[in-house]
Tab-separated table of C-alpha atoms in Angstrom:
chain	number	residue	atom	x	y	z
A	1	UNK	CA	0.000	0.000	0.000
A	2	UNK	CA	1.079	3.604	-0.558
A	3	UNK	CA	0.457	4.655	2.817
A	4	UNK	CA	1.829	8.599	1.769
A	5	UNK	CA	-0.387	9.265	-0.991
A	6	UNK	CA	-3.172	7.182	-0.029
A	7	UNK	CA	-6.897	9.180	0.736
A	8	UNK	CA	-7.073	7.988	4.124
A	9	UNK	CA	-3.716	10.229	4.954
A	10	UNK	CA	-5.373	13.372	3.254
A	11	UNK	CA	-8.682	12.871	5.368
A	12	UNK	CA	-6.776	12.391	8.403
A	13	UNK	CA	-4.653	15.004	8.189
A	14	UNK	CA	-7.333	17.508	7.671
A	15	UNK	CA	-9.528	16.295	10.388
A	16	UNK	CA	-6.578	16.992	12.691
A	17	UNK	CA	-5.873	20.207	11.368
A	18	UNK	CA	-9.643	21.067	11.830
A	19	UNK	CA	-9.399	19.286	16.018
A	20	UNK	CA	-6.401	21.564	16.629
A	21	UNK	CA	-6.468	24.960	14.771
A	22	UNK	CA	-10.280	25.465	13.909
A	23	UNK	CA	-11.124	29.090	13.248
A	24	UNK	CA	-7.532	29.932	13.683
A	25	UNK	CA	-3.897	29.585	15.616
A	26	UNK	CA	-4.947	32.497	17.418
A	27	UNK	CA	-1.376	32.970	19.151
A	28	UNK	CA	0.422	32.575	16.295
A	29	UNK	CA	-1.247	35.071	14.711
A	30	UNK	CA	-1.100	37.656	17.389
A	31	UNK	CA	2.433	37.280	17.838
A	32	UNK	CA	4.380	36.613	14.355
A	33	UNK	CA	4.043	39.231	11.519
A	34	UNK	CA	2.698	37.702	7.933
A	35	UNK	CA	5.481	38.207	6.551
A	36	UNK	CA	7.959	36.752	9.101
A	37	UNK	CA	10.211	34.140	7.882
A	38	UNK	CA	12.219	31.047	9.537
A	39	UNK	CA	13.774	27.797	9.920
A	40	UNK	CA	13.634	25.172	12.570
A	41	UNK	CA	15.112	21.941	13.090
A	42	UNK	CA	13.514	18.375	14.051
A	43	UNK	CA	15.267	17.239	16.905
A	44	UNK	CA	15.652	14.337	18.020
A	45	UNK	CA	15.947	13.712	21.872
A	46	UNK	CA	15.776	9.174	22.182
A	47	UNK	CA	17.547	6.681	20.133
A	48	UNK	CA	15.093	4.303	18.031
A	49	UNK	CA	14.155	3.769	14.672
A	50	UNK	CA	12.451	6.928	13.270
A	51	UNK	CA	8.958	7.337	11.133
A	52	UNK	CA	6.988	10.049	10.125
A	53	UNK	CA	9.675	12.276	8.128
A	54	UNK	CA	7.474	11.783	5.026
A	55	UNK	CA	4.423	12.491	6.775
A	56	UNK	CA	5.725	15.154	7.919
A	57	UNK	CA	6.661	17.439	4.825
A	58	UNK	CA	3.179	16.459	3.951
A	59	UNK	CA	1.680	18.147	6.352
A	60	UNK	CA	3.826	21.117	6.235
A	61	UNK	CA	2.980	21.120	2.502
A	62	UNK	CA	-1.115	20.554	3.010
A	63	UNK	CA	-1.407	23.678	5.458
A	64	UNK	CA	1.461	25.885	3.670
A	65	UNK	CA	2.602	24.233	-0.293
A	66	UNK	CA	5.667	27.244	0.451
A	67	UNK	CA	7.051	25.690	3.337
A	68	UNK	CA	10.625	24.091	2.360
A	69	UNK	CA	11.873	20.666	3.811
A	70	UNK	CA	15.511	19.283	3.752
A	71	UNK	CA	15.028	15.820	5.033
A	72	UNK	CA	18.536	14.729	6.446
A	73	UNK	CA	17.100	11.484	7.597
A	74	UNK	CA	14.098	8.920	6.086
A	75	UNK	CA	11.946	6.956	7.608
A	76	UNK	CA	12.891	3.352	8.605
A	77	UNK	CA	16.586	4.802	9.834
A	78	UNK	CA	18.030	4.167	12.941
A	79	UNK	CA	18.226	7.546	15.039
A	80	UNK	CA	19.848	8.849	18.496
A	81	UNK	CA	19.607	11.895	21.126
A	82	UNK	CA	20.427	14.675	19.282
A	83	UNK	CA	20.092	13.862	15.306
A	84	UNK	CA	18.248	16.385	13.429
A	85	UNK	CA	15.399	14.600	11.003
A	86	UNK	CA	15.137	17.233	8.597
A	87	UNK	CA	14.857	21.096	8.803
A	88	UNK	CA	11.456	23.272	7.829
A	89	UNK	CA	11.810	26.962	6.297
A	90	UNK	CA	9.518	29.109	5.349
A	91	UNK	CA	6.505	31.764	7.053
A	92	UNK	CA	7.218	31.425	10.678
A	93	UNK	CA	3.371	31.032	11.123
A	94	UNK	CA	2.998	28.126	9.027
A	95	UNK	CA	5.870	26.199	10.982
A	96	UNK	CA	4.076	27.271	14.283
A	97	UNK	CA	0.642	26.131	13.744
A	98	UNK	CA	1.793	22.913	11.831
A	99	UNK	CA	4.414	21.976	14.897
A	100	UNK	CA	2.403	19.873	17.045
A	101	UNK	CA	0.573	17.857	14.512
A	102	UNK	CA	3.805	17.013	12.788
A	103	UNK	CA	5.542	16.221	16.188
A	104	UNK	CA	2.165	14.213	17.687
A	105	UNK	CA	2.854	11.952	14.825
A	106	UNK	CA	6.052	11.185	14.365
A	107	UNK	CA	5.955	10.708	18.120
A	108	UNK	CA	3.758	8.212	17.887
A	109	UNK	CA	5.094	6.412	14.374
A	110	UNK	CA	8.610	6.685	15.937
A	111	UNK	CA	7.104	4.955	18.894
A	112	UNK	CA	6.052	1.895	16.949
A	113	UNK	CA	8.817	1.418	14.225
A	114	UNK	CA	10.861	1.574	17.099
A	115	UNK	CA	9.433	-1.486	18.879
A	116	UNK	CA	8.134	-3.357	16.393
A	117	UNK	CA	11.913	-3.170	15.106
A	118	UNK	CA	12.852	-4.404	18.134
A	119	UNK	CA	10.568	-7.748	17.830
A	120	UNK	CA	11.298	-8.253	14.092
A	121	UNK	CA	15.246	-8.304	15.237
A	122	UNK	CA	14.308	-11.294	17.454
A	123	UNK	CA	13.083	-13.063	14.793
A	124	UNK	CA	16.287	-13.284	12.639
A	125	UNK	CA	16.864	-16.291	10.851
A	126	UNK	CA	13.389	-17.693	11.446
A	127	UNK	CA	10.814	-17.614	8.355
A	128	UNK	CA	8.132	-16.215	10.331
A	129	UNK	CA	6.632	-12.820	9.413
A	130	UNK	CA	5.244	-10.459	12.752
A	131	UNK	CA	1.867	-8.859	11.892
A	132	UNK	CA	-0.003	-5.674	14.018
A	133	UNK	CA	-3.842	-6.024	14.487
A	134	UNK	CA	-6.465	-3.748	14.623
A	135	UNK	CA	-6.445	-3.041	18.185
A	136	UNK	CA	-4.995	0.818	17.229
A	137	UNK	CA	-6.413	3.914	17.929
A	138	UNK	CA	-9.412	5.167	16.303
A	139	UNK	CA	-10.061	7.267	13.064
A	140	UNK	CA	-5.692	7.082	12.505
A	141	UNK	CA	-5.324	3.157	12.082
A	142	UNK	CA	-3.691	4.373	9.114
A	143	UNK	CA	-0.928	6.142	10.742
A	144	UNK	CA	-0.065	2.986	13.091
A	145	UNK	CA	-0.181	0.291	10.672
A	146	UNK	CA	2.370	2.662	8.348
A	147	UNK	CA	4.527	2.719	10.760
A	148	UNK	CA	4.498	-1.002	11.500
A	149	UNK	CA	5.419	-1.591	8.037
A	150	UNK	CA	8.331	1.028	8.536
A	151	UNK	CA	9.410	-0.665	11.291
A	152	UNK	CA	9.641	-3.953	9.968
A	153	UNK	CA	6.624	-5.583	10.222
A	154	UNK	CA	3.494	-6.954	8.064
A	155	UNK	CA	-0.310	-5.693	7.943
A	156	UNK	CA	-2.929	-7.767	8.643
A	157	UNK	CA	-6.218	-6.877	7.373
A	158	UNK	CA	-6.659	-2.876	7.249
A	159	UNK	CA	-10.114	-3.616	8.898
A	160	UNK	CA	-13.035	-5.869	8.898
A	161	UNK	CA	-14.058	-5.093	5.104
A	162	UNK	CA	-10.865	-6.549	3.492
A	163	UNK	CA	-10.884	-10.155	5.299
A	164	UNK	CA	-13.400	-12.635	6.879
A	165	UNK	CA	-11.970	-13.945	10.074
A	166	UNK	CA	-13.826	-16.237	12.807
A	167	UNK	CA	-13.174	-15.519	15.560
A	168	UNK	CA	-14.163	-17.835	18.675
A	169	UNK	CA	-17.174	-15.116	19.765
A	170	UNK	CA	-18.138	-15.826	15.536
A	171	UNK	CA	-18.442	-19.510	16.151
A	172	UNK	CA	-19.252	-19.710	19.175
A	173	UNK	CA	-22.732	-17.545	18.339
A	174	UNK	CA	-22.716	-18.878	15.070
A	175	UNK	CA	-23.516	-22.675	16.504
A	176	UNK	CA	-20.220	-24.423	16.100
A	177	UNK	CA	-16.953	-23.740	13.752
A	178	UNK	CA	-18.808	-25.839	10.564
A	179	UNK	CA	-21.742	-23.905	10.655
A	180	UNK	CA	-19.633	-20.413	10.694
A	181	UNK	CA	-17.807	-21.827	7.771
A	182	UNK	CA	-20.874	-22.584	6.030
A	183	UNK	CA	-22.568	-19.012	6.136
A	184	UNK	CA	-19.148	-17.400	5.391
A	185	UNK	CA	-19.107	-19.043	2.108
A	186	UNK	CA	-22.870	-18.674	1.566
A	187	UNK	CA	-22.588	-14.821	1.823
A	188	UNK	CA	-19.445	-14.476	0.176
A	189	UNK	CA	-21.025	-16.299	-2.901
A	190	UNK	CA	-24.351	-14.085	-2.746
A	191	UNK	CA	-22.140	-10.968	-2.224
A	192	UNK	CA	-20.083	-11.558	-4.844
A	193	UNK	CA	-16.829	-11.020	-2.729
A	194	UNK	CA	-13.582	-12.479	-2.863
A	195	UNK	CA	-11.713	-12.599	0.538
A	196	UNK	CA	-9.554	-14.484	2.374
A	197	UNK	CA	-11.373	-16.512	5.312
A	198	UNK	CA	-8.632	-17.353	8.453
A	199	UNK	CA	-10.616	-19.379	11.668
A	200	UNK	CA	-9.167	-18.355	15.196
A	201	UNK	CA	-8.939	-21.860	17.166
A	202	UNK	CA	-8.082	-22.397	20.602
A	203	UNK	CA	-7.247	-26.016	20.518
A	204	UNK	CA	-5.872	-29.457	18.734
A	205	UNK	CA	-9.046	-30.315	18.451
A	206	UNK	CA	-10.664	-27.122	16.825
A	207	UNK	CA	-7.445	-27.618	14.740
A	208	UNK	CA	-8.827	-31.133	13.359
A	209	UNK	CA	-12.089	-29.444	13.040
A	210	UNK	CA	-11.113	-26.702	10.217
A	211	UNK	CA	-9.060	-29.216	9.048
A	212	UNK	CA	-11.741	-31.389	8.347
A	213	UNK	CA	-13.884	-28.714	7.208
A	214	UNK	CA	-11.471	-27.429	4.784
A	215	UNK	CA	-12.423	-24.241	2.444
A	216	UNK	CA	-10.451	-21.552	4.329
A	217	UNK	CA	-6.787	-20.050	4.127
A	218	UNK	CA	-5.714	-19.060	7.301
A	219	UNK	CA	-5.615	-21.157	10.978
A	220	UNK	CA	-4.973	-18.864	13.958
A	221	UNK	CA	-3.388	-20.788	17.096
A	222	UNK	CA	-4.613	-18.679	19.414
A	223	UNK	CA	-3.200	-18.255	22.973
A	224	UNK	CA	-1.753	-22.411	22.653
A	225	UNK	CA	1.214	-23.593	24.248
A	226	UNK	CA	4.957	-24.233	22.029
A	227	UNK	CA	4.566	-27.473	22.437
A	228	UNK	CA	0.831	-27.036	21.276
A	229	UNK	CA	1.582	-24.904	18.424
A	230	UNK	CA	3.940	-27.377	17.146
A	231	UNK	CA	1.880	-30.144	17.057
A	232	UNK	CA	-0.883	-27.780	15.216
A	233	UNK	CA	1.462	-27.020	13.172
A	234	UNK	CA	2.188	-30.648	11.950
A	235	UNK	CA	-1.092	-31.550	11.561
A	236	UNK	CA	-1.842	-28.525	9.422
A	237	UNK	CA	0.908	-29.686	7.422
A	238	UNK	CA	1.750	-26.793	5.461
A	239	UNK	CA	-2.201	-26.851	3.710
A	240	UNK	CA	-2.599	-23.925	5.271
A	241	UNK	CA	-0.842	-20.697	6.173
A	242	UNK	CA	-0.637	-20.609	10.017
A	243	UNK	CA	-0.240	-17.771	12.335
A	244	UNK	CA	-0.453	-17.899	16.189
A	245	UNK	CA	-1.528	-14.375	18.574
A	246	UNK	CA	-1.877	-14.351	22.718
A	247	UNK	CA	1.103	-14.491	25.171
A	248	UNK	CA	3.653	-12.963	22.769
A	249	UNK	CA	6.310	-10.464	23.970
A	250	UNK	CA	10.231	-10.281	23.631
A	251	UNK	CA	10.712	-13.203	26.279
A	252	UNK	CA	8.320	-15.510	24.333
A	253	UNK	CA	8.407	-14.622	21.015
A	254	UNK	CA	11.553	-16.092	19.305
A	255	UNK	CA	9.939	-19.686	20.954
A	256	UNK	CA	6.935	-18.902	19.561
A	257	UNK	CA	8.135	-18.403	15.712
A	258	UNK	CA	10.552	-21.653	16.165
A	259	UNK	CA	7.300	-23.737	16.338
A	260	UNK	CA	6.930	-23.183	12.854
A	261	UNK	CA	4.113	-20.870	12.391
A	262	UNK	CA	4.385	-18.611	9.330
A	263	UNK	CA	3.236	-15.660	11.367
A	264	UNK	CA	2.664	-13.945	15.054
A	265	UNK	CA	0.231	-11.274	15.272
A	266	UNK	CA	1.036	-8.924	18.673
A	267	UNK	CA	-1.328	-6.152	19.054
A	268	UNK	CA	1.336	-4.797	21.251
A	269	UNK	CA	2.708	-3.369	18.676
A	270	UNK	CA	0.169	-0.347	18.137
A	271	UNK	CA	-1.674	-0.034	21.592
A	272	UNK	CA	0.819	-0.248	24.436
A	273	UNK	CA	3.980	1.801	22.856
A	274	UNK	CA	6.072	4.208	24.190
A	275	UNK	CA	6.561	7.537	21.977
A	276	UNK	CA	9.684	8.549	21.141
A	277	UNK	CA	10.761	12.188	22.451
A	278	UNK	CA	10.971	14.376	19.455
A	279	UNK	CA	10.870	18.206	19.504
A	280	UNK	CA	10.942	20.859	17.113
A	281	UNK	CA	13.033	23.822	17.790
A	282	UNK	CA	13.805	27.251	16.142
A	283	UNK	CA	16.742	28.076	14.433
A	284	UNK	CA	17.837	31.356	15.103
């Protein structure tokens, strides 16, 4: 996906622009003349992996297309206290008023490349791919899951239009696994739609189940033992693609991935980060 030029950046960045500036950066505009031009420098202040730089010219560019970016760093680079990301010149309003919703988002992107760099380095040498969720925040999902794939790590569905999964409250108020199964390919045939299907089970013998059901792409192992998952594994015997979720954190997840499993999903990843401290200061 081209998360930059996508629609879904554009609408979020001018619903943020709308939360924070409204009918006008009033202190800004008190304070700095019209015609008052600067430069300031993105400073970094924590040592990570750094995201947003792109992002942020674009905003810059969206509220003032004058406003002149020298990007000394990209996104996806590893950064320390006191790098400077890239410098911004141009009306010293426009740099004001843009500041924190640049900052509050490469804050947050920085945040997540950062660790989920950190759990895609455990996984050297293992063929196992580590996917975020959708457990993000709301309305700038977008944002998040950009910066997973910055970091290092894979999407998994963008929301509940561009997959079918079953989840255990699906089949459990569905009647049973089969009969989830069933209606999923009854109203994917009457829709028209063509989507991947992936069944959540929470033991070997939901495992057999799908199994015996067959007509899916995806099992989930969800919150099983190693020694669990690599038994599932074995029965699932490479017919389908397998990926495991619940329990998984930097003590566990190498063990995880060396049952075998072609991917870990850690929602971790997007709803329990820790921003990176990033500032933007004047250059005078």
């Amino acid at each position: 996906m081209d998360f930059l030029n996508h629609p879904e950046t554009e609408r979020i960045i001018a619903a943020a622009f709308l939360e924070d500036v409204c009918d006008g950066d009033h202190t800004s505009l008190s304070t700095i003349g019209p015609d008052s031009l600067r430069r300031a420098r993105c400073l970094i202040k924590d040592d990570g992996v750094i995201a947003g730089v792109a992002l942020a010219e674009k905003i810059f560019h969206h509220f003032d297309p004058d406003l002149k970016v020298d990007i000394l760093i990209k996104d996806g680079s590893p950064v320390k206290f006191g790098d400077v990301a890239f410098y911004v010149e141009g009306r010293a309003r426009s740099i004001l008023t843009s500041e924190r919703l640049v900052l509050n988002f490469m804050q947050r992107m920085s945040g997540i490349a950062t660790f989920t760099a950190r759990m895609v380095s455990l996984l050297d040498g293992l063929d196992c791919k580590l996917l975020d969720t959708r457990k993000t925040t709301p309305l700038v999902r977008h944002m998040e899951k950009w910066a997973v794939k910055i970091g290092g790590g894979e999407n998994h569905r963008m929301g509940l239009y561009d997959m079918i999964m079953i989840k255990d409250n699906h089949h459990d108020y569905a009647g049973g696994i089969e009969a989830a199964i069933r209606r999923v390919h009854t109203y994917l045939k009457e829709k028209g739609l063509d989507l991947q299907i992936e069944v959540e089970t929470r033991s070997l013998d939901e495992v057999k189940e799908v199994l015996r059901i067959g007509g899916i792409h995806r099992i989930m192992l969800d919150n099983m033992s190693s020694s669990e998952m690599r038994e599932a594994v074995a029965l699932i015997g490479g017919k389908y693609a397998t990926e495991a979720s619940g329990n998984i954190n930097h003590e566990t997840i190498r063990e995880k991935a060396a049952t075998g499993v072609d991917y870990l999903s850690m929602g971790a990843l997007t709803h329990s980060v820790k921003s990176l401290d990033i500032s933007l200061k004047a250059v005078v």
